[in-house]
Amino acid sequence: MADQQRSFLSRKIFPDGDEPDAQFTLANERTFLAWTRTALAFLAGGIALGAFPVEQFSNEVRTGLSVFVLGVGMFVAASSVIRWIRVERAGRHNRPLPVASAMPVLSAAVVVASAVAIWLFVLA
C-alpha cells in the first residue's frame, strides 16, 4: 500500500514493513479485544470491591484488594496495546510472533482472585 494512503497513526506506529494479510491483522485485533475484555473485567471487579462493603474484610483490606485488582486491570489494558503493536510489527516484517509477556502476571492475578473468592464464599 502506498505510504500516502496510510493514516498518520499507522505511519507513526508502523513506519516500515509490508502490509500484512488482512486475516492476520483481524486475528490480532480479535486477540487485542479479548485482552481488553479481560482488563475491563478486572477493572469492574476492582470497582465493585471498593464500592460494596464486604463483612469478611476490614475497610483497609478491602481497599487494598480493590487497588490490587484495579492495578491488574490497568496492567492488562496497557500490556494488550503493547502486545498488539509487537504482533503487528512482527507480521509486517515476517518475524516470529512475540511471547505474551503479560500472561504470567495475569495468571497469578487470577489465582489470587480465585483464592480470595474461595475464602469469601466457601470458607467464610
mmCIF file of C-alpha atoms in Angstrom:
data_model
loop_
_atom_site.group_PDB
_atom_site.id
_atom_site.type_symbol
_atom_site.label_atom_id
_atom_site.label_comp_id
_atom_site.label_asym_id
_atom_site.label_seq_id
_atom_site.Cartn_x
_atom_site.Cartn_y
_atom_site.Cartn_z
ATOM 1 C CA MET A 1 0.000 0.000 0.000
ATOM 2 C CA ALA A 2 1.341 3.437 -0.827
ATOM 3 C CA ASP A 3 2.560 5.351 2.201
ATOM 4 C CA GLN A 4 0.255 8.279 1.369
ATOM 5 C CA GLN A 5 -2.828 6.044 1.678
ATOM 6 C CA ARG A 6 -1.970 5.011 5.231
ATOM 7 C CA SER A 7 -3.231 7.048 8.176
ATOM 8 C CA PHE A 8 -0.939 9.286 10.205
ATOM 9 C CA LEU A 9 -1.183 6.924 13.187
ATOM 10 C CA SER A 10 -0.381 3.893 11.051
ATOM 11 C CA ARG A 11 2.694 5.614 9.603
ATOM 12 C CA LYS A 12 3.879 6.596 13.108
ATOM 13 C CA ILE A 13 3.379 3.227 14.805
ATOM 14 C CA PHE A 14 4.359 1.072 11.813
ATOM 15 C CA PRO A 15 6.807 3.186 9.802
ATOM 16 C CA ASP A 16 8.184 0.312 7.735
ATOM 17 C CA GLY A 17 7.479 -3.246 6.672
ATOM 18 C CA ASP A 18 4.971 -4.794 4.316
ATOM 19 C CA GLU A 19 1.225 -4.629 4.783
ATOM 20 C CA PRO A 20 0.239 -7.959 6.421
ATOM 21 C CA ASP A 21 -2.558 -10.208 5.248
ATOM 22 C CA ALA A 22 -5.971 -8.966 6.400
ATOM 23 C CA GLN A 23 -6.654 -12.255 8.217
ATOM 24 C CA PHE A 24 -3.502 -11.759 10.301
ATOM 25 C CA THR A 25 -4.469 -8.186 11.180
ATOM 26 C CA LEU A 26 -8.052 -9.125 12.071
ATOM 27 C CA ALA A 27 -6.885 -12.045 14.229
ATOM 28 C CA ASN A 28 -4.507 -9.694 16.031
ATOM 29 C CA GLU A 29 -7.371 -7.254 16.636
ATOM 30 C CA ARG A 30 -9.618 -10.034 17.998
ATOM 31 C CA THR A 31 -6.870 -11.023 20.423
ATOM 32 C CA PHE A 32 -6.456 -7.385 21.468
ATOM 33 C CA LEU A 33 -10.205 -7.154 22.117
ATOM 34 C CA ALA A 34 -10.093 -10.335 24.227
ATOM 35 C CA TRP A 35 -7.304 -8.865 26.358
ATOM 36 C CA THR A 36 -9.311 -5.635 26.631
ATOM 37 C CA ARG A 37 -12.382 -7.546 27.847
ATOM 38 C CA THR A 38 -10.207 -9.214 30.473
ATOM 39 C CA ALA A 39 -8.880 -5.828 31.585
ATOM 40 C CA LEU A 40 -12.426 -4.455 31.810
ATOM 41 C CA ALA A 41 -13.482 -7.438 33.935
ATOM 42 C CA PHE A 42 -10.661 -6.751 36.396
ATOM 43 C CA LEU A 43 -11.494 -3.039 36.450
ATOM 44 C CA ALA A 44 -15.166 -3.805 37.134
ATOM 45 C CA GLY A 45 -14.171 -6.226 39.885
ATOM 46 C CA GLY A 46 -11.901 -3.656 41.498
ATOM 47 C CA ILE A 47 -14.619 -1.023 41.401
ATOM 48 C CA ALA A 48 -17.130 -3.472 42.884
ATOM 49 C CA LEU A 49 -14.716 -4.397 45.673
ATOM 50 C CA GLY A 50 -14.226 -0.743 46.504
ATOM 51 C CA ALA A 51 -17.877 0.235 46.256
ATOM 52 C CA PHE A 52 -19.626 -2.541 48.155
ATOM 53 C CA PRO A 53 -18.729 -3.346 51.762
ATOM 54 C CA VAL A 54 -17.832 -6.960 52.484
ATOM 55 C CA GLU A 55 -18.330 -8.115 56.069
ATOM 56 C CA GLN A 56 -15.409 -10.552 55.977
ATOM 57 C CA PHE A 57 -12.838 -7.775 55.341
ATOM 58 C CA SER A 58 -11.919 -4.613 57.143
ATOM 59 C CA ASN A 59 -12.065 -1.415 55.097
ATOM 60 C CA GLU A 60 -8.263 -1.370 54.805
ATOM 61 C CA VAL A 61 -8.083 -4.915 53.425
ATOM 62 C CA ARG A 62 -10.993 -4.271 51.061
ATOM 63 C CA THR A 63 -9.353 -1.088 49.785
ATOM 64 C CA GLY A 64 -6.053 -2.921 49.313
ATOM 65 C CA LEU A 65 -7.731 -5.715 47.364
ATOM 66 C CA SER A 66 -9.611 -3.179 45.276
ATOM 67 C CA VAL A 67 -6.411 -1.309 44.415
ATOM 68 C CA PHE A 68 -4.685 -4.613 43.562
ATOM 69 C CA VAL A 69 -7.478 -5.718 41.220
ATOM 70 C CA LEU A 70 -7.672 -2.264 39.609
ATOM 71 C CA GLY A 71 -3.892 -2.320 39.142
ATOM 72 C CA VAL A 72 -4.084 -5.691 37.415
ATOM 73 C CA GLY A 73 -6.795 -4.337 35.114
ATOM 74 C CA MET A 74 -4.688 -1.316 34.220
ATOM 75 C CA PHE A 75 -1.635 -3.527 33.639
ATOM 76 C CA VAL A 76 -3.568 -5.864 31.346
ATOM 77 C CA ALA A 77 -5.029 -2.926 29.408
ATOM 78 C CA ALA A 78 -1.600 -1.357 28.866
ATOM 79 C CA SER A 79 0.096 -4.639 28.012
ATOM 80 C CA SER A 80 -2.642 -5.511 25.499
ATOM 81 C CA VAL A 81 -1.808 -2.412 23.447
ATOM 82 C CA ILE A 82 1.903 -3.171 23.625
ATOM 83 C CA ARG A 83 1.287 -6.766 22.550
ATOM 84 C CA TRP A 84 -0.960 -5.676 19.667
ATOM 85 C CA ILE A 85 1.782 -3.368 18.353
ATOM 86 C CA ARG A 86 4.520 -6.009 18.765
ATOM 87 C CA VAL A 87 2.488 -8.674 16.956
ATOM 88 C CA GLU A 88 1.545 -6.276 14.156
ATOM 89 C CA ARG A 89 5.199 -5.290 13.684
ATOM 90 C CA ALA A 90 6.242 -8.939 13.632
ATOM 91 C CA GLY A 91 3.663 -9.611 10.913
ATOM 92 C CA ARG A 92 4.852 -6.642 8.877
ATOM 93 C CA HIS A 93 8.465 -7.861 8.997
ATOM 94 C CA ASN A 94 7.726 -11.593 8.618
ATOM 95 C CA ARG A 95 9.253 -12.397 12.021
ATOM 96 C CA PRO A 96 8.096 -14.927 14.629
ATOM 97 C CA LEU A 97 5.296 -13.749 16.901
ATOM 98 C CA PRO A 98 6.408 -12.435 20.307
ATOM 99 C CA VAL A 99 5.579 -14.196 23.549
ATOM 100 C CA ALA A 100 2.668 -12.837 25.598
ATOM 101 C CA SER A 101 4.753 -11.444 28.457
ATOM 102 C CA ALA A 102 1.708 -10.339 30.482
ATOM 103 C CA MET A 103 0.368 -13.876 30.760
ATOM 104 C CA PRO A 104 2.289 -14.886 33.945
ATOM 105 C CA VAL A 105 1.116 -11.729 35.743
ATOM 106 C CA LEU A 106 -2.460 -12.279 34.597
ATOM 107 C CA SER A 107 -2.358 -15.936 35.657
ATOM 108 C CA ALA A 108 -1.031 -15.015 39.103
ATOM 109 C CA ALA A 109 -3.754 -12.375 39.478
ATOM 110 C CA VAL A 110 -6.447 -14.906 38.567
ATOM 111 C CA VAL A 111 -5.043 -17.315 41.173
ATOM 112 C CA VAL A 112 -5.120 -14.568 43.830
ATOM 113 C CA ALA A 113 -8.646 -13.504 42.831
ATOM 114 C CA SER A 114 -9.814 -17.132 42.917
ATOM 115 C CA ALA A 115 -8.260 -17.683 46.344
ATOM 116 C CA VAL A 116 -9.982 -14.574 47.704
ATOM 117 C CA ALA A 117 -13.312 -15.683 46.188
ATOM 118 C CA ILE A 118 -12.959 -19.142 47.756
ATOM 119 C CA TRP A 119 -12.101 -17.545 51.076
ATOM 120 C CA LEU A 120 -15.094 -15.198 50.853
ATOM 121 C CA PHE A 121 -17.792 -17.535 49.622
ATOM 122 C CA VAL A 122 -16.747 -21.041 50.623
ATOM 123 C CA LEU A 123 -14.642 -20.838 53.759
ATOM 124 C CA ALA A 124 -16.382 -17.891 55.438
#
